[in-house]
XYZ file of N, CA, C and O in Angstrom:
872
model
N 93.122 108.852 -24.847
C 93.249 107.514 -25.921
C 93.310 106.400 -24.916
O 92.669 105.445 -25.163
N 94.532 106.560 -24.059
C 94.757 105.266 -23.283
C 93.443 105.307 -22.451
O 93.087 103.748 -22.330
N 93.053 106.184 -21.873
C 91.749 106.179 -21.009
C 90.832 105.820 -21.793
O 89.909 104.702 -21.059
N 90.298 105.823 -22.546
C 89.207 105.337 -23.279
C 89.208 103.673 -23.643
O 88.479 103.062 -23.432
N 90.497 103.434 -23.896
C 90.667 101.968 -24.049
C 90.429 101.153 -22.774
O 89.941 99.966 -22.844
N 90.999 101.729 -21.710
C 91.089 101.098 -20.414
C 89.382 101.031 -20.073
O 88.811 100.061 -19.542
N 88.672 102.226 -20.145
C 87.054 102.053 -20.017
C 86.360 101.114 -20.918
O 85.257 100.402 -20.393
N 86.662 101.056 -22.137
C 85.967 99.863 -23.201
C 86.453 98.450 -22.444
O 85.485 97.833 -22.477
N 87.604 98.374 -22.102
C 88.073 96.983 -21.556
C 87.389 96.922 -20.110
O 87.019 95.697 -19.994
N 87.205 97.607 -19.443
C 86.571 97.730 -18.181
C 84.850 97.310 -18.472
O 84.283 96.344 -17.844
N 84.196 97.777 -19.490
C 83.032 97.282 -19.727
C 82.909 96.255 -20.320
O 81.849 95.681 -19.958
N 83.798 96.025 -21.015
C 83.601 94.337 -21.583
C 83.822 93.563 -20.478
O 83.040 92.092 -20.629
N 84.551 93.601 -19.680
C 84.707 93.029 -18.304
C 83.604 92.603 -17.570
O 82.966 91.694 -17.047
N 83.044 93.963 -17.580
C 81.814 93.756 -16.775
C 80.367 93.194 -17.364
O 79.899 92.337 -16.838
N 80.654 93.221 -18.595
C 79.197 92.657 -19.501
C 79.564 91.090 -19.642
O 78.592 90.329 -19.381
N 81.052 90.490 -19.578
C 81.332 89.090 -19.406
C 80.918 88.631 -18.277
O 80.301 87.541 -18.002
N 81.108 89.240 -16.877
C 80.799 89.029 -15.713
C 79.441 88.726 -15.647
O 78.799 87.738 -14.949
N 78.395 89.694 -15.861
C 77.254 89.827 -15.851
C 76.550 88.560 -16.443
O 75.717 87.876 -16.133
N 77.078 88.456 -17.810
C 76.418 87.051 -18.515
C 76.773 86.046 -18.253
O 75.882 84.847 -17.960
N 77.912 85.705 -17.483
C 78.277 84.556 -16.317
C 77.446 84.358 -15.510
O 76.756 83.463 -14.921
N 77.199 85.534 -14.494
C 76.034 85.645 -13.429
C 74.785 84.813 -13.813
O 74.171 84.294 -13.536
N 74.290 85.644 -15.030
C 72.917 85.378 -15.194
C 72.752 83.864 -15.904
O 71.702 83.094 -15.711
N 73.812 83.412 -16.576
C 73.873 81.984 -17.060
C 74.110 81.036 -15.730
O 73.017 79.857 -15.636
N 74.687 81.483 -14.756
C 74.511 80.754 -13.451
C 73.048 80.373 -12.719
O 72.941 79.507 -12.233
N 72.502 81.622 -12.782
C 71.156 81.969 -12.275
C 70.330 80.951 -13.061
O 69.428 80.303 -12.406
N 70.361 81.215 -14.167
C 69.485 80.333 -15.100
C 69.687 78.760 -14.851
O 68.688 77.884 -14.802
N 70.759 78.487 -15.077
C 71.078 76.757 -14.561
C 70.658 76.396 -13.301
O 69.983 75.603 -13.055
N 70.829 77.309 -12.218
C 70.371 76.983 -10.785
C 68.711 76.963 -10.826
O 68.285 76.060 -10.132
N 68.112 77.707 -11.372
C 66.894 77.795 -11.662
C 65.995 76.623 -12.163
O 65.265 75.920 -11.475
N 66.937 75.957 -13.223
C 66.433 74.820 -13.853
C 66.504 73.627 -13.138
O 65.702 72.913 -13.177
N 67.447 73.790 -12.596
C 68.122 72.287 -11.458
C 66.989 72.259 -10.565
O 66.447 71.561 -10.100
N 66.678 73.738 -9.891
C 65.822 73.444 -9.049
C 64.418 73.261 -9.073
O 63.565 72.539 -8.651
N 64.185 73.427 -10.375
C 62.904 73.355 -11.095
C 62.511 71.738 -11.427
O 61.398 71.190 -10.987
N 63.698 71.203 -11.830
C 63.686 69.519 -12.083
C 63.453 68.968 -10.876
O 62.662 67.830 -10.488
N 64.394 69.315 -9.883
C 64.122 68.679 -8.551
C 62.733 68.879 -7.992
O 62.384 67.939 -7.100
N 62.464 70.040 -7.967
C 61.292 70.396 -7.577
C 59.760 69.609 -8.268
O 58.811 68.840 -7.366
N 60.013 69.209 -9.705
C 58.917 68.647 -9.930
C 58.987 66.991 -9.819
O 58.080 66.453 -9.498
N 60.618 66.580 -9.474
C 60.471 65.129 -8.985
C 60.214 65.213 -7.655
O 59.079 64.010 -7.264
N 60.268 65.882 -6.668
C 59.858 65.960 -5.456
C 58.252 66.235 -5.330
O 57.692 65.436 -4.821
N 57.848 66.978 -6.123
C 56.378 66.686 -6.287
C 55.420 65.720 -6.750
O 54.770 65.318 -6.210
N 56.350 64.997 -7.862
C 55.494 63.685 -8.343
C 55.901 62.720 -7.245
O 54.827 61.991 -6.806
N 56.985 62.828 -6.478
C 57.081 61.710 -5.448
C 56.182 61.947 -4.312
O 55.557 60.828 -3.808
N 56.035 63.280 -4.112
C 55.038 63.485 -2.859
C 53.599 63.267 -3.193
O 52.606 62.441 -2.271
N 53.126 63.472 -4.579
C 51.729 63.213 -5.015
C 51.685 61.755 -4.819
O 50.510 61.161 -4.642
N 52.663 60.920 -5.297
C 52.719 59.498 -5.393
C 52.435 58.777 -3.889
O 51.709 58.048 -3.957
N 53.301 59.573 -3.070
C 52.861 58.888 -1.859
C 51.948 59.212 -1.075
O 51.394 58.739 -0.200
N 51.540 60.581 -1.289
C 50.122 61.139 -0.730
C 48.650 60.375 -1.318
O 47.688 60.833 -0.793
N 48.762 59.929 -2.554
C 47.549 59.547 -3.286
C 47.101 58.551 -2.595
O 47.764 57.420 -2.779
N 45.771 58.578 -1.998
C 45.313 57.418 -1.367
C 44.775 56.303 -2.470
O 44.654 55.002 -2.258
N 44.475 56.847 -3.680
C 43.908 55.893 -4.642
C 45.041 54.996 -5.184
O 44.744 54.035 -5.387
N 46.254 55.300 -4.957
C 47.638 54.638 -5.489
C 47.454 53.529 -4.395
O 47.871 52.258 -5.060
N 47.247 53.914 -3.008
C 47.444 52.827 -2.418
C 46.153 51.593 -2.283
O 46.436 50.577 -2.021
N 45.289 52.205 -2.447
C 43.952 51.671 -2.499
C 43.962 50.663 -3.658
O 43.510 49.389 -3.587
N 44.446 51.159 -4.703
C 44.568 50.191 -6.180
C 45.480 49.057 -5.779
O 45.340 47.771 -6.090
N 46.643 49.181 -4.895
C 47.467 48.167 -4.757
C 46.927 47.345 -4.037
O 46.833 46.190 -4.274
N 46.015 47.724 -2.883
C 45.458 46.829 -1.902
C 44.512 46.050 -2.708
O 44.428 44.832 -2.436
N 43.736 46.530 -3.651
C 42.813 46.001 -4.511
C 43.161 45.032 -5.361
O 42.948 43.849 -5.349
N 44.392 45.166 -5.963
C 44.839 44.186 -6.596
C 45.426 43.032 -5.750
O 45.409 41.778 -6.290
N 45.889 43.409 -4.547
C 46.548 42.296 -3.848
C 45.406 41.356 -3.117
O 45.396 40.226 -3.094
N 43.988 41.994 -2.765
C 43.124 41.549 -2.555
C 42.218 40.486 -3.445
O 42.075 39.293 -3.193
N 42.369 40.976 -4.624
C 41.901 40.196 -5.855
C 42.767 39.042 -5.936
O 42.407 37.725 -6.235
N 44.265 38.987 -5.812
C 44.908 37.883 -6.112
C 44.560 37.056 -4.967
O 44.710 35.645 -5.064
N 44.647 37.479 -3.583
C 44.330 36.556 -2.352
C 42.904 35.712 -2.787
O 42.634 34.533 -2.055
N 41.853 36.312 -3.316
C 40.455 35.925 -3.474
C 40.614 34.759 -4.455
O 39.749 33.786 -4.476
N 41.670 34.395 -5.280
C 41.507 33.690 -6.234
C 42.969 32.703 -5.908
O 43.162 31.701 -6.732
N 43.384 32.772 -4.723
C 44.304 31.973 -4.413
C 44.016 30.629 -4.250
O 42.984 30.028 -3.892
N 44.718 29.717 -4.808
C 44.533 27.988 -4.747
C 44.364 27.404 -3.577
O 44.686 28.141 -2.363
N 43.397 26.545 -3.588
C 43.276 26.062 -2.082
C 44.488 25.099 -1.457
O 45.262 24.653 -2.295
N 44.370 25.078 -0.072
C 45.471 24.409 0.465
C 44.986 22.904 0.587
O 44.058 22.841 0.375
N 45.912 22.102 0.944
C 45.712 20.692 1.068
C 44.462 20.461 2.108
O 44.349 20.724 3.257
N 43.342 19.548 1.420
C 42.194 19.383 2.366
C 41.300 20.304 2.654
O 40.500 20.103 3.411
N 41.450 21.789 2.060
C 40.676 22.429 2.166
C 39.285 22.562 1.327
O 39.695 21.966 0.007
N 38.101 23.042 1.956
C 36.842 22.985 1.067
C 36.470 24.523 0.536
O 36.051 25.345 1.711
N 36.276 24.925 -0.401
C 35.696 26.270 -0.904
C 34.186 26.110 -0.943
O 33.456 25.261 -1.432
N 33.486 26.986 0.146
C 32.127 26.966 -0.231
C 31.466 28.111 -1.271
O 32.268 29.535 -0.225
N 30.962 28.311 -1.954
C 30.796 29.457 -2.729
C 29.499 29.321 -3.606
O 28.550 28.572 -3.306
N 29.288 30.138 -4.539
C 27.910 30.081 -5.633
C 27.071 31.341 -5.035
O 27.513 32.284 -4.718
N 26.000 30.790 -5.105
C 24.809 31.746 -4.750
C 24.813 31.930 -3.299
O 23.596 31.613 -2.510
N 25.870 32.447 -2.544
C 25.665 32.615 -1.163
C 26.283 33.976 -0.956
O 27.167 34.498 -1.491
N 25.785 34.641 0.281
C 26.207 35.744 1.048
C 27.494 36.088 1.269
O 28.261 36.916 1.237
N 28.195 34.740 2.150
C 29.369 34.933 2.594
C 30.246 33.409 2.341
O 30.175 32.490 2.987
N 30.647 33.508 1.221
C 31.691 32.443 0.898
C 32.890 32.250 1.790
O 33.285 33.406 2.195
N 33.148 31.236 1.962
C 34.232 30.902 3.054
C 35.121 29.361 2.435
O 34.295 28.692 1.778
N 35.944 29.245 3.216
C 36.783 27.798 3.029
C 36.757 27.225 4.491
O 36.691 27.786 5.446
N 36.812 25.978 4.453
C 36.845 25.114 5.882
C 37.786 23.801 5.645
O 37.875 23.652 4.564
N 38.269 23.629 6.698
C 39.296 22.399 6.453
C 38.917 21.378 7.525
O 37.714 21.436 8.297
N 39.121 20.056 7.303
C 39.100 18.914 8.381
C 39.209 19.680 9.854
O 38.594 19.103 10.708
N 40.319 20.335 10.188
C 40.399 20.637 11.568
C 39.088 21.482 11.916
O 38.771 21.404 13.217
N 38.796 22.351 11.189
C 37.625 23.438 11.393
C 36.595 22.351 11.670
O 35.877 22.666 12.553
N 36.245 21.346 10.874
C 35.387 20.714 11.050
C 35.044 20.001 12.393
O 33.893 19.551 13.016
N 36.115 19.359 12.676
C 36.330 18.716 14.027
C 35.963 19.627 15.179
O 35.601 18.919 16.126
N 35.902 20.899 14.829
C 35.395 21.433 16.198
C 34.153 22.049 16.053
O 33.705 22.207 17.309
N 33.252 21.569 15.230
C 31.819 21.769 15.339
C 31.004 20.672 15.799
O 31.518 19.561 16.081
N 29.760 20.669 16.266
C 28.850 19.730 16.157
C 29.090 18.376 15.722
O 28.872 18.619 14.421
N 29.430 17.353 16.067
C 29.365 15.786 15.013
C 28.076 15.077 15.195
O 27.112 14.978 16.308
N 27.908 14.628 14.132
C 26.892 13.755 13.865
C 27.500 12.309 13.355
O 28.361 12.429 13.010
N 26.733 11.020 13.725
C 27.390 9.544 13.620
C 26.301 8.956 12.875
O 24.966 8.996 13.174
N 26.626 8.291 11.467
C 25.748 7.747 10.767
C 26.250 6.287 10.404
O 27.660 6.395 10.047
N 25.489 5.170 10.470
C 25.760 3.893 10.041
C 25.251 3.633 8.462
O 24.144 3.785 8.425
N 26.061 3.428 7.697
C 25.695 3.412 6.305
C 26.181 1.874 5.480
O 26.977 1.315 6.265
N 25.292 1.446 4.681
C 25.117 0.514 3.890
C 25.012 0.945 2.170
O 24.365 1.419 1.904
N 26.115 0.638 1.326
C 25.989 0.738 -0.083
C 26.801 -0.054 -0.845
O 27.663 -0.666 -0.236
N 26.553 0.168 -1.960
C 27.424 -0.905 -2.901
C 28.333 0.057 -3.806
O 27.645 1.138 -4.387
N 29.431 -0.582 -4.101
C 30.322 0.152 -4.870
C 31.005 -0.617 -5.862
O 30.801 -1.994 -5.693
N 32.327 -0.146 -6.505
C 32.803 -1.115 -7.327
C 33.374 -2.303 -6.784
O 33.958 -3.397 -7.085
N 33.839 -2.195 -5.394
C 34.248 -2.983 -4.649
C 33.589 -4.091 -3.763
O 33.962 -4.798 -3.081
N 32.166 -3.772 -4.312
C 31.111 -4.662 -3.526
C 30.486 -4.025 -2.316
O 30.125 -2.757 -2.422
N 29.641 -4.775 -1.730
C 28.836 -4.140 -0.641
C 29.974 -3.503 0.687
O 30.891 -4.035 0.977
N 29.177 -2.248 0.909
C 30.169 -1.874 1.935
C 29.250 -1.319 3.024
O 28.271 -0.590 3.083
N 29.937 -1.285 4.357
C 29.200 -1.109 5.619
C 30.124 -0.113 6.516
O 31.339 -0.582 6.768
N 29.688 0.964 6.904
C 30.898 1.900 7.720
C 29.864 2.746 8.602
O 28.895 2.892 8.530
N 30.815 3.176 9.686
C 30.253 4.294 10.444
C 30.946 5.491 10.209
O 32.343 5.450 10.220
N 30.343 6.656 9.831
C 31.058 7.822 9.528
C 30.429 8.851 10.658
O 29.630 8.727 11.114
N 31.460 9.696 11.323
C 31.316 11.081 11.898
C 31.660 11.985 11.224
O 32.623 12.067 10.509
N 30.803 13.227 11.405
C 31.322 14.480 10.667
C 30.215 15.321 11.166
O 29.374 15.305 11.817
N 30.084 16.597 10.213
C 29.281 17.501 10.363
C 28.154 17.573 9.427
O 28.437 17.303 7.799
N 26.899 18.005 9.748
C 25.738 17.922 8.854
C 26.134 18.937 7.683
O 26.746 20.298 7.771
N 26.089 18.455 6.337
C 26.231 19.311 4.887
C 25.379 20.662 5.246
O 25.888 21.483 4.895
N 24.341 20.319 5.550
C 23.181 21.546 5.813
C 23.827 22.718 6.871
O 23.806 23.832 6.511
N 24.418 22.018 7.615
C 25.173 23.050 8.737
C 26.080 23.855 8.069
O 26.180 25.305 8.548
N 27.012 23.175 7.402
C 27.940 23.907 6.691
C 27.541 24.593 5.368
O 28.186 26.146 5.620
N 26.690 24.802 4.901
C 26.253 25.605 3.922
C 25.206 26.513 4.339
O 25.394 27.941 3.970
N 24.647 26.477 5.668
C 23.765 27.708 6.102
C 24.902 28.822 6.504
O 24.434 29.701 6.523
N 25.961 28.337 6.971
C 27.038 29.315 7.423
C 27.294 30.301 6.243
O 27.562 31.504 6.763
N 27.290 29.931 5.131
C 27.688 30.839 3.801
C 26.241 31.640 3.629
O 26.547 32.272 2.809
N 25.307 31.448 4.192
C 23.937 32.005 3.743
C 23.570 32.065 2.548
O 23.595 33.133 1.515
N 23.043 30.896 1.929
C 22.621 30.665 0.810
C 21.511 31.910 0.114
O 20.806 32.111 0.870
N 21.619 32.206 -0.796
C 20.645 33.420 -1.468
C 19.478 33.030 -2.096
O 19.562 32.907 -3.422
N 18.569 32.100 -1.249
C 17.419 31.736 -2.424
C 16.106 33.030 -2.297
O 16.391 33.817 -1.228
N 15.389 32.862 -3.055
C 14.361 34.044 -3.387
C 13.216 33.772 -2.093
O 12.399 32.863 -2.538
N 13.421 34.790 -1.336
C 12.273 34.752 -0.242
C 10.967 34.776 -0.650
O 10.138 34.687 0.145
N 10.832 35.759 -1.763
C 9.340 36.179 -2.194
C 8.882 35.015 -2.830
O 7.650 35.027 -3.101
N 9.384 33.824 -3.253
C 9.014 32.782 -4.022
C 8.562 31.809 -3.019
O 9.252 31.766 -2.032
N 7.341 31.247 -3.075
C 6.933 30.221 -1.863
C 8.032 28.735 -2.058
O 8.302 28.459 -3.052
N 8.481 28.664 -0.904
C 9.653 27.730 -0.746
C 10.760 27.710 -1.794
O 11.187 26.866 -2.408
N 11.110 28.890 -1.468
C 12.183 29.563 -2.860
C 13.581 28.643 -2.780
O 14.113 28.450 -3.600
N 13.908 28.078 -1.552
C 14.795 26.832 -1.466
C 14.806 25.937 -2.039
O 15.779 25.073 -2.425
N 13.612 25.332 -2.390
C 13.293 24.335 -3.122
C 13.991 24.273 -4.705
O 14.099 23.416 -5.646
N 14.123 25.683 -4.857
C 14.875 25.675 -6.361
C 16.324 25.884 -6.394
O 16.804 25.584 -7.261
N 16.738 25.565 -5.120
C 18.015 25.258 -5.043
C 18.964 24.003 -5.149
O 18.061 23.145 -4.910
N 20.127 24.136 -5.535
C 21.007 22.859 -5.672
C 22.266 23.043 -5.148
O 22.665 24.073 -4.945
N 23.201 21.929 -4.819
C 24.290 21.929 -4.488
C 25.219 21.013 -5.281
O 24.864 19.760 -5.373
N 26.402 21.424 -5.871
C 27.407 20.704 -6.412
C 28.536 20.728 -5.762
O 28.992 21.423 -5.006
N 28.718 19.268 -5.635
C 29.957 18.774 -4.784
C 31.073 18.377 -5.548
O 30.835 17.055 -6.285
N 32.276 18.780 -5.402
C 33.568 18.506 -6.389
C 34.430 17.802 -5.477
O 34.861 18.563 -4.581
N 35.156 16.713 -6.074
C 36.447 16.403 -5.013
C 37.558 15.923 -5.873
O 37.589 16.639 -7.057
N 38.457 15.113 -5.577
C 39.676 14.682 -6.241
C 39.640 14.260 -7.514
O 38.474 13.531 -8.028
N 40.377 14.439 -8.783
C 40.017 14.341 -9.862
C 38.903 14.847 -10.824
O 38.554 14.413 -11.785
N 38.630 15.831 -10.037
C 37.553 16.697 -10.560
C 35.938 15.800 -10.808
O 35.302 16.268 -11.678
N 35.908 14.967 -9.890
C 34.832 14.095 -9.900
C 33.656 15.009 -8.929
O 33.917 15.740 -8.106
N 32.547 14.875 -9.711
C 31.229 15.969 -9.225
C 30.195 15.219 -9.166
O 29.867 14.307 -9.935
N 29.107 15.480 -8.066
C 27.986 15.028 -7.869
C 26.966 16.272 -7.234
O 27.619 17.330 -6.849
N 25.853 16.108 -7.765
C 24.820 17.231 -7.488
C 23.707 16.758 -6.608
O 23.418 15.486 -6.723
N 23.111 17.874 -5.703
C 22.220 17.462 -4.815
C 20.995 18.542 -4.922
O 21.166 19.538 -5.191
N 19.730 18.006 -4.919
C 18.568 18.844 -4.857
C 18.784 19.770 -3.348
O 18.868 18.814 -2.194
N 18.345 20.846 -2.940
C 18.629 21.488 -1.805
C 17.638 20.539 -0.793
O 17.931 20.427 0.402
N 16.226 20.385 -1.256
C 15.746 19.404 -0.356
C 16.200 18.146 0.199
O 15.877 17.829 1.221
N 17.125 17.527 -0.704
C 17.717 16.186 0.301
C 18.364 16.397 1.216
O 18.873 15.465 2.213
N 18.752 17.754 1.560
C 19.776 18.036 2.453
C 19.292 18.889 3.610
O 19.974 19.037 4.772
N 18.140 19.420 3.511
C 17.234 20.325 4.365
C 16.522 19.455 5.254
O 15.625 19.091 4.903
N 16.800 19.634 6.447
C 16.160 18.978 7.477
C 14.567 19.449 7.679
O 13.806 18.375 8.154
N 14.326 20.593 6.997
C 13.024 21.008 6.840
C 11.956 20.087 5.778
O 11.038 20.094 5.968
N 12.757 19.390 4.814
C 12.102 18.596 3.854
C 12.457 17.092 3.914
O 11.736 16.155 3.282
N 13.631 16.946 4.249
C 14.246 15.447 4.463
C 14.671 14.879 5.804
O 15.005 15.675 6.883
N 14.543 13.693 5.922
C 15.243 13.235 7.246
C 16.739 12.525 6.988
O 17.293 11.961 8.035
N 17.100 12.818 5.846
C 18.418 12.225 5.546
C 19.687 13.252 6.212
O 19.502 14.352 6.938
N 20.812 12.538 6.691
C 21.824 13.175 7.486
C 23.172 13.089 6.223
O 24.080 12.309 6.517
N 22.973 14.216 5.383
C 24.267 14.043 4.544
C 25.361 14.600 5.331
O 25.270 15.948 5.845
N 26.563 14.174 5.333
C 27.695 14.570 6.367
C 28.922 14.880 5.534
O 28.978 14.418 4.421
N 29.825 15.703 5.906
C 31.009 16.237 5.509
C 32.045 15.156 6.511
O 32.154 15.681 7.876
N 32.047 14.223 6.267
C 32.737 13.275 7.295
C 34.283 13.550 7.569
O 34.986 14.080 6.596
N 34.713 13.279 9.091
C 35.798 13.435 9.094
C 36.441 12.364 9.588
O 37.854 12.214 9.751
N 35.945 11.122 9.715
C 36.614 10.058 10.128
C 35.530 8.551 9.677
O 34.303 8.933 9.203
N 36.201 7.546 9.312
C 35.445 6.472 8.889
C 35.971 5.292 9.631
O 36.850 4.918 10.070
N 34.997 4.662 10.586
C 35.076 3.478 11.497
C 36.004 4.046 12.432
O 36.591 2.989 13.018
N 36.022 4.978 12.899
C 36.665 5.564 14.030
C 38.251 6.092 13.619
O 39.044 6.651 14.465
N 38.461 5.883 12.381
C 39.924 6.291 11.888
C 39.746 7.886 11.296
O 38.718 7.907 10.449
N 40.214 8.637 11.896
C 40.332 9.994 11.024
C 40.905 10.147 9.852
O 42.001 9.466 9.489
N 40.261 10.693 8.954
C 40.585 11.100 7.610
C 41.893 11.973 7.634
O 42.028 12.919 8.742
N 42.941 11.677 6.617
C 44.271 12.556 6.899
C 43.895 14.033 6.327
O 42.880 14.427 5.527
N 44.727 15.051 7.055
C 44.210 16.369 6.874
C 44.298 16.785 5.566
O 43.643 17.731 5.026
N 45.373 16.222 4.910
C 45.658 16.679 3.221
C 45.033 16.196 2.323
O 44.526 16.933 1.301
N 43.998 14.886 2.562
C 43.124 14.791 2.016
C 41.617 15.177 1.906
O 40.850 15.329 1.139
N 41.287 15.881 3.025
C 40.184 16.697 3.050
C 38.759 15.543 3.616
O 39.065 14.417 3.630
N 37.449 16.146 3.702
C 36.431 15.547 4.334
C 36.119 14.572 3.166
O 36.511 14.716 2.101
N 35.166 13.653 3.467
C 34.305 13.025 2.536
C 33.032 12.875 2.602
O 32.485 13.398 3.717
N 32.157 13.176 1.375
C 30.817 13.437 1.399
C 30.248 12.072 1.684
O 30.630 10.957 0.839
N 29.089 12.018 2.652
C 28.515 10.995 2.990
C 27.078 10.982 2.833
O 26.401 11.981 3.450
N 26.476 10.229 2.233
C 25.193 10.188 1.702
C 24.324 8.908 1.950
O 24.082 7.956 1.438
N 23.803 8.837 3.476
C 23.223 7.720 3.972
C 22.087 7.184 3.307
O 21.488 5.748 3.089
N 21.264 7.974 2.600
C 20.059 7.450 1.897
C 20.341 6.715 0.384
O 19.328 6.353 -0.123
N 21.484 7.061 0.154
C 21.725 6.406 -1.223
C 22.263 4.899 -1.315
O 22.942 4.559 -0.495
N 21.786 4.052 -1.950
C 22.309 2.585 -1.918
C 23.451 2.489 -2.863
O 23.816 1.387 -2.872
N 23.939 3.200 -3.546
C 25.129 3.157 -4.250
C 26.269 4.395 -3.770
O 25.429 5.186 -3.452
N 27.395 4.118 -3.880
C 28.360 4.955 -3.352
C 28.635 5.983 -4.400
O 29.704 6.764 -4.086
N 27.955 6.573 -5.524
C 28.523 7.334 -6.627
C 28.588 8.767 -5.865
O 29.603 9.505 -6.471
N 27.468 9.140 -4.944
C 27.596 10.414 -4.552
C 28.643 10.462 -2.930
O 28.580 11.637 -2.398
N 29.154 9.578 -2.540
C 30.154 9.647 -1.648
C 31.388 10.110 -2.172
O 32.336 9.549 -2.565
N 31.465 11.715 -2.074
C 32.520 12.220 -2.811
C 33.772 12.496 -2.154
O 33.723 12.832 -0.824
N 34.815 11.671 -2.387
C 36.118 11.563 -1.681
C 37.085 13.147 -1.835
O 36.646 13.569 -3.036
N 37.931 13.532 -0.960
C 38.757 14.527 -1.191
C 37.761 15.825 -1.706
O 38.575 16.731 -2.311
N 37.085 15.941 -0.983
C 36.162 16.741 -1.230
C 36.810 18.513 -1.307
O 37.433 18.352 -0.199
N 36.772 19.178 -2.159
C 37.512 20.269 -2.385
C 36.582 21.698 -2.446
O 36.884 22.768 -2.380
N 35.135 21.336 -3.178
C 34.225 22.391 -3.403
C 32.846 22.386 -3.222
O 32.329 21.121 -3.516
N 32.043 22.928 -2.593
C 30.461 22.838 -2.521
C 30.020 24.081 -2.966
O 30.386 25.266 -2.565
N 29.146 24.131 -4.115
C 28.863 25.237 -4.777
C 27.409 25.343 -4.970
O 26.721 24.221 -5.228
N 26.632 26.375 -4.339
C 25.123 26.560 -4.626
C 24.747 27.238 -5.441
O 25.239 28.210 -5.795
N 23.743 26.537 -6.013
C 22.903 27.460 -7.113
C 21.362 27.292 -7.072
O 20.948 26.843 -6.232
N 20.928 28.208 -8.062
C 19.371 28.162 -8.334
C 18.938 27.663 -9.692
O 19.805 28.094 -10.568
N 18.175 26.801 -9.713
C 17.829 26.537 -11.380
C 16.951 27.561 -11.981
O 17.061 27.242 -13.306
N 16.545 28.447 -11.469
C 15.811 29.286 -12.164
C 16.853 30.091 -13.422
O 15.890 30.179 -14.542
N 18.169 30.311 -13.166
C 18.958 30.858 -14.318
C 18.952 29.739 -15.381
O 18.969 30.335 -16.661
N 19.162 28.686 -15.189
C 19.074 27.529 -16.290
C 17.537 27.278 -16.805
O 17.498 27.499 -18.158
N 16.547 27.225 -16.129
C 15.322 26.850 -16.707
C 14.834 28.029 -17.329
O 14.183 28.077 -18.694
N 14.702 29.220 -16.931
C 14.482 30.315 -17.690
C 14.913 30.950 -18.810
O 14.429 31.268 -19.512
N 16.221 30.356 -18.740
C 16.882 30.826 -19.687
C 16.926 29.890 -21.046
O 17.295 30.354 -22.278
N 16.327 28.829 -20.927
C 15.962 27.863 -21.825
C 14.704 28.115 -22.495
O 14.593 27.405 -23.341
N 13.935 29.156 -22.074
C 12.467 29.149 -22.580
C 12.713 29.864 -23.894
O 13.638 30.710 -24.142
């Protein structure tokens, strides 16, 4: 009778030990699985090229709409290579000089300006005119925006030396005095008798084509 009780007690202890062992193995497996899942997710995130590309694209998008720096001019619109230019950049380019006379709110003005031809600045951006149309560039125009959201418009033929003799400039100096870098260049229009299109603190040049407006109005 005593032996039987001892055997039963041993069997109970063995079962209890087995239960504890199984419970420990299960917990270990669960823990390993969670860690493995975390590791796998982290690995997938670090190895995913699309995640890096997405972050890069987001950063690029923010950079592309970054505000202009002091004196910087953005060249865009219907162009293949939009870019921005500063007075320091313009001073490094071939210079032209013009003597002008015009009237303004202050009366008659006479000045000598030095700077870069507007046509040359815009050519660098490669305007996208329709080459399939005869003289397709004659459908183009340029909007110039300055300080205080002041804006003036030019037909492309006004600035293209192939059609006009005018020398519209992005001036870097007036009467030998350099413009302040933070103020940016001044648009100078020698053929104008009034100074309305002499855009100061120039910050944007935008190239467009009239087809979209004219054809859309039909």
